[in-house]
CSV table of C-alpha atoms in Angstrom, one decimal:
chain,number,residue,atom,x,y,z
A,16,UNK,CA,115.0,122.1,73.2
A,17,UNK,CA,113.2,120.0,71.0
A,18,UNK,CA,112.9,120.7,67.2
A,19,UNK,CA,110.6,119.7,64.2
A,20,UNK,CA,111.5,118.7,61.0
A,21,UNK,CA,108.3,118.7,58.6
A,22,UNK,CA,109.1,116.5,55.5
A,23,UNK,CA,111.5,113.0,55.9
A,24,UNK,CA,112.8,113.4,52.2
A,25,UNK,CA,116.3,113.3,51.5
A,26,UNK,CA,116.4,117.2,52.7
A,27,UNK,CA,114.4,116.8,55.6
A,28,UNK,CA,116.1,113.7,56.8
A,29,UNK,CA,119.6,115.3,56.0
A,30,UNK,CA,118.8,118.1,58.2
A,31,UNK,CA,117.5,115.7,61.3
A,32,UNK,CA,120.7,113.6,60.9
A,33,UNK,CA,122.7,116.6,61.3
A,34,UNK,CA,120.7,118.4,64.0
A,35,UNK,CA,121.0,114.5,66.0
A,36,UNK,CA,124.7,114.3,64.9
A,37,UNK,CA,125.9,117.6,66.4
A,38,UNK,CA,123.7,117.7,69.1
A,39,UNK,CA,121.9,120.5,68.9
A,40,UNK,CA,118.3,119.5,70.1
A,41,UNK,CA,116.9,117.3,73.0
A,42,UNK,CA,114.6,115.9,70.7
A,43,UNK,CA,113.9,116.2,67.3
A,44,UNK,CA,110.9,114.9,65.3
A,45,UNK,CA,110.9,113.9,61.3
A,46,UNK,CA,107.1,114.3,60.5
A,47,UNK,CA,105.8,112.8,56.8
A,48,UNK,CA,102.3,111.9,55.0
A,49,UNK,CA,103.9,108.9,53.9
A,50,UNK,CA,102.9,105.9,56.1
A,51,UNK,CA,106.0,104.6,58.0
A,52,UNK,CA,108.4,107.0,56.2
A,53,UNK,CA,109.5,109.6,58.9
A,54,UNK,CA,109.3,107.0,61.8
A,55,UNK,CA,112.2,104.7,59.6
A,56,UNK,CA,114.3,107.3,59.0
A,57,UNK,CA,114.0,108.8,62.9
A,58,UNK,CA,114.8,105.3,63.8
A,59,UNK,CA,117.4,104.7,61.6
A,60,UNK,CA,119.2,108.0,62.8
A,61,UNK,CA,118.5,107.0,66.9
A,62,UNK,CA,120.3,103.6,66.1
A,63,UNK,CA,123.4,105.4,64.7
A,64,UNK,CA,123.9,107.6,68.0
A,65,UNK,CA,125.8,104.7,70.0
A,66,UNK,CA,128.2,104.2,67.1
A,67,UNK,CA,128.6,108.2,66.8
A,68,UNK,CA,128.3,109.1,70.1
A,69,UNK,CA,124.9,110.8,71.1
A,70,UNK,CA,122.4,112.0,73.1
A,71,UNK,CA,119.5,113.6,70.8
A,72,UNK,CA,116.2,111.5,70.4
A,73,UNK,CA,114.5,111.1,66.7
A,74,UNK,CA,111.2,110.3,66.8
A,75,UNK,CA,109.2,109.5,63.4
A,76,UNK,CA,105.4,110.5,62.9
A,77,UNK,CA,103.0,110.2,60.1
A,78,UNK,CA,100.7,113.1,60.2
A,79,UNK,CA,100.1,113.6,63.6
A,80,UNK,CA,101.4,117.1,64.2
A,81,UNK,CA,100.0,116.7,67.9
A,82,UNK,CA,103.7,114.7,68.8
A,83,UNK,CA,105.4,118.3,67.5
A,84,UNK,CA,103.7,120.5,70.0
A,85,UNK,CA,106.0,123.2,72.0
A,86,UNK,CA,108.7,122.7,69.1
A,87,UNK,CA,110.7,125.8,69.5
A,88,UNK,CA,112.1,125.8,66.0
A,89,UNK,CA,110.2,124.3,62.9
A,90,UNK,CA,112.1,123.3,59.9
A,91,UNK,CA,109.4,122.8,56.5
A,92,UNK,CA,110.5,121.2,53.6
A,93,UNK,CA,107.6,119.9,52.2
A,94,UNK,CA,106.8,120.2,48.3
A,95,UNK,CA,106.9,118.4,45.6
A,96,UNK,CA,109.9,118.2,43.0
A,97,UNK,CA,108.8,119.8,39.6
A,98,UNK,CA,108.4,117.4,36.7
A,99,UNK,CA,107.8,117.5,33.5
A,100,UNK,CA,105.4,119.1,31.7
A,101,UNK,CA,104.8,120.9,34.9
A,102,UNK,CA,104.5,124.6,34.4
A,103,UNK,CA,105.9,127.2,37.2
A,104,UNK,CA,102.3,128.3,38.4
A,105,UNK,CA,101.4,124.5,38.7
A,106,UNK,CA,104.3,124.2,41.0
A,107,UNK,CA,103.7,127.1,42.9
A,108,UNK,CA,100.2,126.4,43.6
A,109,UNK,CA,101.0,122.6,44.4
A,110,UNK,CA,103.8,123.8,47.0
A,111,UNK,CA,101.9,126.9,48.4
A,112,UNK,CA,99.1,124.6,49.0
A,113,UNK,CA,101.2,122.1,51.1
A,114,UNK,CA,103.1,124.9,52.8
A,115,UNK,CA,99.8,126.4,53.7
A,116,UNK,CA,98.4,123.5,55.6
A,117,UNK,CA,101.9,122.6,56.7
A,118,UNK,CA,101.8,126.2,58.5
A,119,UNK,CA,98.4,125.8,59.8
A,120,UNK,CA,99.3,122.6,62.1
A,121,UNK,CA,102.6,124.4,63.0
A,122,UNK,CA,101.3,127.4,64.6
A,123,UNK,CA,98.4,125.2,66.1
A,124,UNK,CA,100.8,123.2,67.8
A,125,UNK,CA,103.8,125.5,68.5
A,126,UNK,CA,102.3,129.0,68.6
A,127,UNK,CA,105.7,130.1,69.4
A,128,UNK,CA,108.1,128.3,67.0
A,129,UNK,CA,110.3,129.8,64.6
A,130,UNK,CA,109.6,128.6,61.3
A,131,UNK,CA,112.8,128.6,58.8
A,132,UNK,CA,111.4,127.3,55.3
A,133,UNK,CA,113.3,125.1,52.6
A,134,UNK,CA,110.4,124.7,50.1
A,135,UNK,CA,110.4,125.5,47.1
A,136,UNK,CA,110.2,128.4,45.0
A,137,UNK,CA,112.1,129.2,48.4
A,138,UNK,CA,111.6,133.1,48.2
A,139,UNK,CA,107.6,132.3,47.3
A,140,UNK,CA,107.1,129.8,49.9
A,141,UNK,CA,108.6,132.1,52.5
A,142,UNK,CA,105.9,134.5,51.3
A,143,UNK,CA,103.3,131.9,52.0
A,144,UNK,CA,104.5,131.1,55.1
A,145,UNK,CA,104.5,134.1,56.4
A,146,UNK,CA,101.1,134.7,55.6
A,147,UNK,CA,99.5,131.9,56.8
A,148,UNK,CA,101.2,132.2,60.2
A,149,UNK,CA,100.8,135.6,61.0
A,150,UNK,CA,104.0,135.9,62.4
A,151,UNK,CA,106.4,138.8,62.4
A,152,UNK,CA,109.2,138.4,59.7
A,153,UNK,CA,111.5,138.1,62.1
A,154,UNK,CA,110.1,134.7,63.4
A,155,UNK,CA,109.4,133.0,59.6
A,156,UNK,CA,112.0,132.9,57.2
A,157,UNK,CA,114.0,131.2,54.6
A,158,UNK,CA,117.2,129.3,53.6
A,159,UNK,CA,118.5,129.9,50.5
A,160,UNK,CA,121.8,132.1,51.3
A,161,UNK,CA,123.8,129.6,53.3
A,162,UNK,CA,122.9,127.2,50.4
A,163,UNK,CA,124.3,129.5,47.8
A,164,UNK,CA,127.1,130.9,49.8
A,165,UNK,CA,128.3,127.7,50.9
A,166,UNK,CA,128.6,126.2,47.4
A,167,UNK,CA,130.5,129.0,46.0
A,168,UNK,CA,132.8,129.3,49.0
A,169,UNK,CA,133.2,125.5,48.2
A,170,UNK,CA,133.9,126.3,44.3
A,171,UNK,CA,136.3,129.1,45.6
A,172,UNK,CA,138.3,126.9,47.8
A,173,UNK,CA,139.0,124.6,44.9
A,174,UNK,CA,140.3,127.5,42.6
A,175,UNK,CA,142.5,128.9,45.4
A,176,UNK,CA,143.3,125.0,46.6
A,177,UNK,CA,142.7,126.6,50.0
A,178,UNK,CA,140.1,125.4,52.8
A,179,UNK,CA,137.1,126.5,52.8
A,180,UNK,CA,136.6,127.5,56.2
A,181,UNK,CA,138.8,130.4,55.7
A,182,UNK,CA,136.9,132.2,53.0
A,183,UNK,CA,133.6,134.1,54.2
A,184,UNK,CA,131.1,135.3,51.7
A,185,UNK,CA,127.5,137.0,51.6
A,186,UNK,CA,125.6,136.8,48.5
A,187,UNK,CA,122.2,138.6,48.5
A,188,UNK,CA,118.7,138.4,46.3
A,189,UNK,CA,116.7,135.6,44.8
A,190,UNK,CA,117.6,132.0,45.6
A,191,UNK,CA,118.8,130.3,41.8
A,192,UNK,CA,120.0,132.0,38.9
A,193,UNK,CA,119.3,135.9,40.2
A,194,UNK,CA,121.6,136.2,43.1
A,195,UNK,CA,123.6,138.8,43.9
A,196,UNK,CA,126.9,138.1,43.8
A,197,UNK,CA,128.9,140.6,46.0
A,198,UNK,CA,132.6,139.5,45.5
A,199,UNK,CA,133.8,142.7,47.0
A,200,UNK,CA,132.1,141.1,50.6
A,201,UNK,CA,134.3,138.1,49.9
A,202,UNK,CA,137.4,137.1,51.4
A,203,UNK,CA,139.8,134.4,51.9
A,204,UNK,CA,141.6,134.6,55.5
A,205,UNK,CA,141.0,138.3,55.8
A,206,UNK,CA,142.1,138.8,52.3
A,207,UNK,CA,139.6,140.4,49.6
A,208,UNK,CA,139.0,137.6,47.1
A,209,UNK,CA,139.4,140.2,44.2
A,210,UNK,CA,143.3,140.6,45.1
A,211,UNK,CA,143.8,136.8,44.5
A,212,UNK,CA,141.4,135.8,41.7
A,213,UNK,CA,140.9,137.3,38.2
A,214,UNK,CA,137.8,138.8,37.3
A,215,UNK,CA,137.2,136.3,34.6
A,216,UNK,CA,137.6,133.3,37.0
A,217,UNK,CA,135.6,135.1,39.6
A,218,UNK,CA,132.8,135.9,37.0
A,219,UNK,CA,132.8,132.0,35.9
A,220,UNK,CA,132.7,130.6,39.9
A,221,UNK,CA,129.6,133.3,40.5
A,222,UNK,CA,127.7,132.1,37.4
A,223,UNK,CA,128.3,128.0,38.5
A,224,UNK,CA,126.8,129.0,41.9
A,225,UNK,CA,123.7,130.4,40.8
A,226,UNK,CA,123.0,127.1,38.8
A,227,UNK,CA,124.9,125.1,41.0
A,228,UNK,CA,121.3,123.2,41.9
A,229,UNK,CA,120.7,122.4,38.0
A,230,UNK,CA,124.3,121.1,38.1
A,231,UNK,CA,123.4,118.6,40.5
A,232,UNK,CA,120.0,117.8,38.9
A,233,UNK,CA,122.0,117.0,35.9
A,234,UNK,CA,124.6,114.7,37.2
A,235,UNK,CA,121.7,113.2,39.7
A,236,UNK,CA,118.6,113.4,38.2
A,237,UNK,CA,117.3,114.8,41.6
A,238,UNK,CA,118.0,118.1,43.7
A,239,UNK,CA,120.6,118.3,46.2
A,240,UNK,CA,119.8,117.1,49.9
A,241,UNK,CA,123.2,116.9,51.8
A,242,UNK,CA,123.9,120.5,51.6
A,243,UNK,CA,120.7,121.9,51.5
A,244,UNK,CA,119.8,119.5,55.0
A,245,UNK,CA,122.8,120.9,56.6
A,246,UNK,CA,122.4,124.7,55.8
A,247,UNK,CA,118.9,124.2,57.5
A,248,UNK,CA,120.2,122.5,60.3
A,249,UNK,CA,123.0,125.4,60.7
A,250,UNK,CA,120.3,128.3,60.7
A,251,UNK,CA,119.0,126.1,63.6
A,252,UNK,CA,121.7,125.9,65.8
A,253,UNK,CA,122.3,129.4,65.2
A,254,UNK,CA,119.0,129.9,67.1
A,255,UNK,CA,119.0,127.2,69.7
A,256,UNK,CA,122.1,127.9,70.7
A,257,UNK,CA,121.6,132.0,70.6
A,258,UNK,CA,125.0,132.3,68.7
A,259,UNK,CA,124.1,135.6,66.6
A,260,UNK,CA,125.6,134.4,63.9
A,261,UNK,CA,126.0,136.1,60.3
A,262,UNK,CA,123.8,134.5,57.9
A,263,UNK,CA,122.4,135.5,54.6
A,264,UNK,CA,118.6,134.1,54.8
A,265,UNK,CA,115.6,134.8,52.9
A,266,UNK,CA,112.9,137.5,54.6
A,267,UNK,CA,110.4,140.1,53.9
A,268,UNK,CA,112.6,143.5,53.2
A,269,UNK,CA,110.8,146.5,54.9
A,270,UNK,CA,112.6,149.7,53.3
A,271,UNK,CA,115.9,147.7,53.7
A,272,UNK,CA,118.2,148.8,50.7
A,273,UNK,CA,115.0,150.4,49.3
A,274,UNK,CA,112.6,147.6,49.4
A,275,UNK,CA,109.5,146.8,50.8
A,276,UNK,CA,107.0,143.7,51.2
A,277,UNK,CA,109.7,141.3,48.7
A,278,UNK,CA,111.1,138.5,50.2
A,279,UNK,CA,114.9,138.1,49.5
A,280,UNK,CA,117.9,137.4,50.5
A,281,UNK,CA,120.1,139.8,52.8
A,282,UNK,CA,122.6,139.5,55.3
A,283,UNK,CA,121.5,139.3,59.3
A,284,UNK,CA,122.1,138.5,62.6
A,285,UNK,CA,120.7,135.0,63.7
A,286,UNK,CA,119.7,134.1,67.2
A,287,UNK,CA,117.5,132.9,69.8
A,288,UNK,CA,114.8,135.2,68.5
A,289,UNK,CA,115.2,135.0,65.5
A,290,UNK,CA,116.7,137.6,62.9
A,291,UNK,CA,117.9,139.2,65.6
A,292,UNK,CA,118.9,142.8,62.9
A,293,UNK,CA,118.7,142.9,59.5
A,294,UNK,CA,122.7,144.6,57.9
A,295,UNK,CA,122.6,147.0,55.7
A,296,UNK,CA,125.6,147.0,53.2
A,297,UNK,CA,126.7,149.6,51.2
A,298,UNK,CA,126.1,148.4,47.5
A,299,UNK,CA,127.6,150.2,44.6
A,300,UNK,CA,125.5,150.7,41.3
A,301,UNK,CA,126.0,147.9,39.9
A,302,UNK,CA,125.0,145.4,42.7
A,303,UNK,CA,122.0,147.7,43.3
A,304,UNK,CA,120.8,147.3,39.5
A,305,UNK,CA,121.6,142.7,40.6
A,306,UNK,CA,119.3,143.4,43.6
A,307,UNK,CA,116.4,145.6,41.3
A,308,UNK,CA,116.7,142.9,39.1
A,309,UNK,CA,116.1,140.0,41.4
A,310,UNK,CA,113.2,142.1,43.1
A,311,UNK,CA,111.3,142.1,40.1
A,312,UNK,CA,111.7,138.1,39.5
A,313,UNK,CA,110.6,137.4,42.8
A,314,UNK,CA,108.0,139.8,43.1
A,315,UNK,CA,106.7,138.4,39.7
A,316,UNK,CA,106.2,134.9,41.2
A,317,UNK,CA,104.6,136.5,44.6
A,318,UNK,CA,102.4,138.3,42.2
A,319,UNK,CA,101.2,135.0,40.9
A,320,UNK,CA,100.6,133.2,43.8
A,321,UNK,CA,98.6,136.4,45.1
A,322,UNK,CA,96.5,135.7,41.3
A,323,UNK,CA,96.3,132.2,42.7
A,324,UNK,CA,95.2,132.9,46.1
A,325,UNK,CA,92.8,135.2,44.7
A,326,UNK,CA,91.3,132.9,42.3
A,327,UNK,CA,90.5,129.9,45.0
A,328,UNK,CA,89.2,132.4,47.2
């Protein structure tokens, strides 16, 4: 198995670390524009495997997307960081064009890679993913959800002063501050979450979650890379490793809970081809008017690059 990681960043890097670590890959390549950059960091991840203990070779190139060819999984988390003075569109058009030609060289390389995108806007850099490849939805797709579930299963755990890995969660729609939060699909050791916290607290973990990544700006004056790099490097073992795993992941909605052609977040099953089925919960009214809501942001910014797209043309 060998798997690509497009961007040697501090996400990018994060998730070929992990993907080495636990190995879940023969090979893995770090790919960056930056001279030297993604052949350091391989290196400095192949000379921790003796003192961890393993097998999986990292191998660092500049540019040359010829040294990913056959990957069966492609991980893209190129983009730049907005800064200020930056509007939205500038960032969108910055990032869709670097996705864009990041996309071209995947698909000329590795026809038959599954492509799971980090960029960002996530939900909008999915969308240009998609159509640059050509791909079925099923086979390009984002990661957002296991971001977002994670942290609040993580802010959750520290509430209850329970571990984490016994509460499971799903949170649905737009990565950032219009997520769905569906506390009724949360539980802590089998036990709805609802029967051991109050709404109030509840209400307060759901709103720190959807800014959890401007928390960590703040304190850091960067994004987030550990978390982000290892919900990435999850999605991809769910796929090596064909475990059909439950995972809440960004993808193009067709007539799911009454959507079609907007890329959000939903719960499906993850596994060597792909999203293997996409689930259809039953939401009540209110998480129904959440998921119209986040719709209309995301289809707002795909509206814009589509603008974009058509302007440049």
């Amino acid at each position: 198995m060998k798997v690509t990681v497009v961007g040697a960043g501090n996400v990018g890097a994060t998730c070929a670390d992990v993907l080495a670590t636990r190995e879940i890959a023969n090979e893995v390549v770090l790919v960056d524009i930056k001279e030297g950059f993604a052949e350091g960091k391989a290196l400095d991840i192949w000379q921790k495997a003796p003192i961890i203990g393993y097998d999986t070779r990292t191998v660092g190139v500049t540019g040359d997307y010829s040294r990913t060819a056959d990957s069966d999984v492609v991980v893209i988390t190129s983009g730049l960081p907005r800064k200020p003075g930056m509007s939205r569109d500038d960032l969108i058009s910055t990032n869709a064009g670097i996705v864009k030609s990041v996309t071209e060289q995947v698909v000329k390389y590795s026809p038959n890679a599954i492509i799971i995108i980090v960029s960002n806007p996530l939900d909008v850099m999915t969308y240009q993913a998609h159509l640059t490849s050509g791909k079925d939805r099923t086979k390009v797709f984002g990661m957002a959800g296991i971001l977002d579930t994670a942290r609040y299963r993580a802010f959750l755990a520290e509430a209850l002063n329970v571990s984490p890995k016994d509460i499971q969660a799903v949170l649905m729609g737009g990565h950032g501050d219009t997520m769905v939060p569906l506390p009724r699909y949360t539980t802590v050791g089998g036990i709805p979450v609802t029967e051991l916290l109050d709404k109030e607290t509840l209400d307060a973990i759901v709103d720190r979650t959807a800014k959890g990544g401007g928390e960590l700006v703040k304190l850091m004056g960067t994004s987030a890379w550990y978390a982000p790099g290892a919900a990435a490097a999850q999605m991809v073992e769910a796929i090596v490793r064909d475990q059909r795993r439950v995972f809440p992941v960004c993808i193009k909605l067709e007539g799911e809970y009454g959507i079609d052609g907007v890329y959000l977040g939903a719960p499906v099953i993850l596994g060597k081809n792909g999203i293997e089925k996409v689930i259809e919960l039953q939401l009540n009214d209110e998480e129904k008017a959440l998921l119209e809501t986040s719709r209309g942001h995301v289809k707002e910014v795909m509206d814009a690059l589509d603008k974009m797209s058509q302007t440049n043309a």
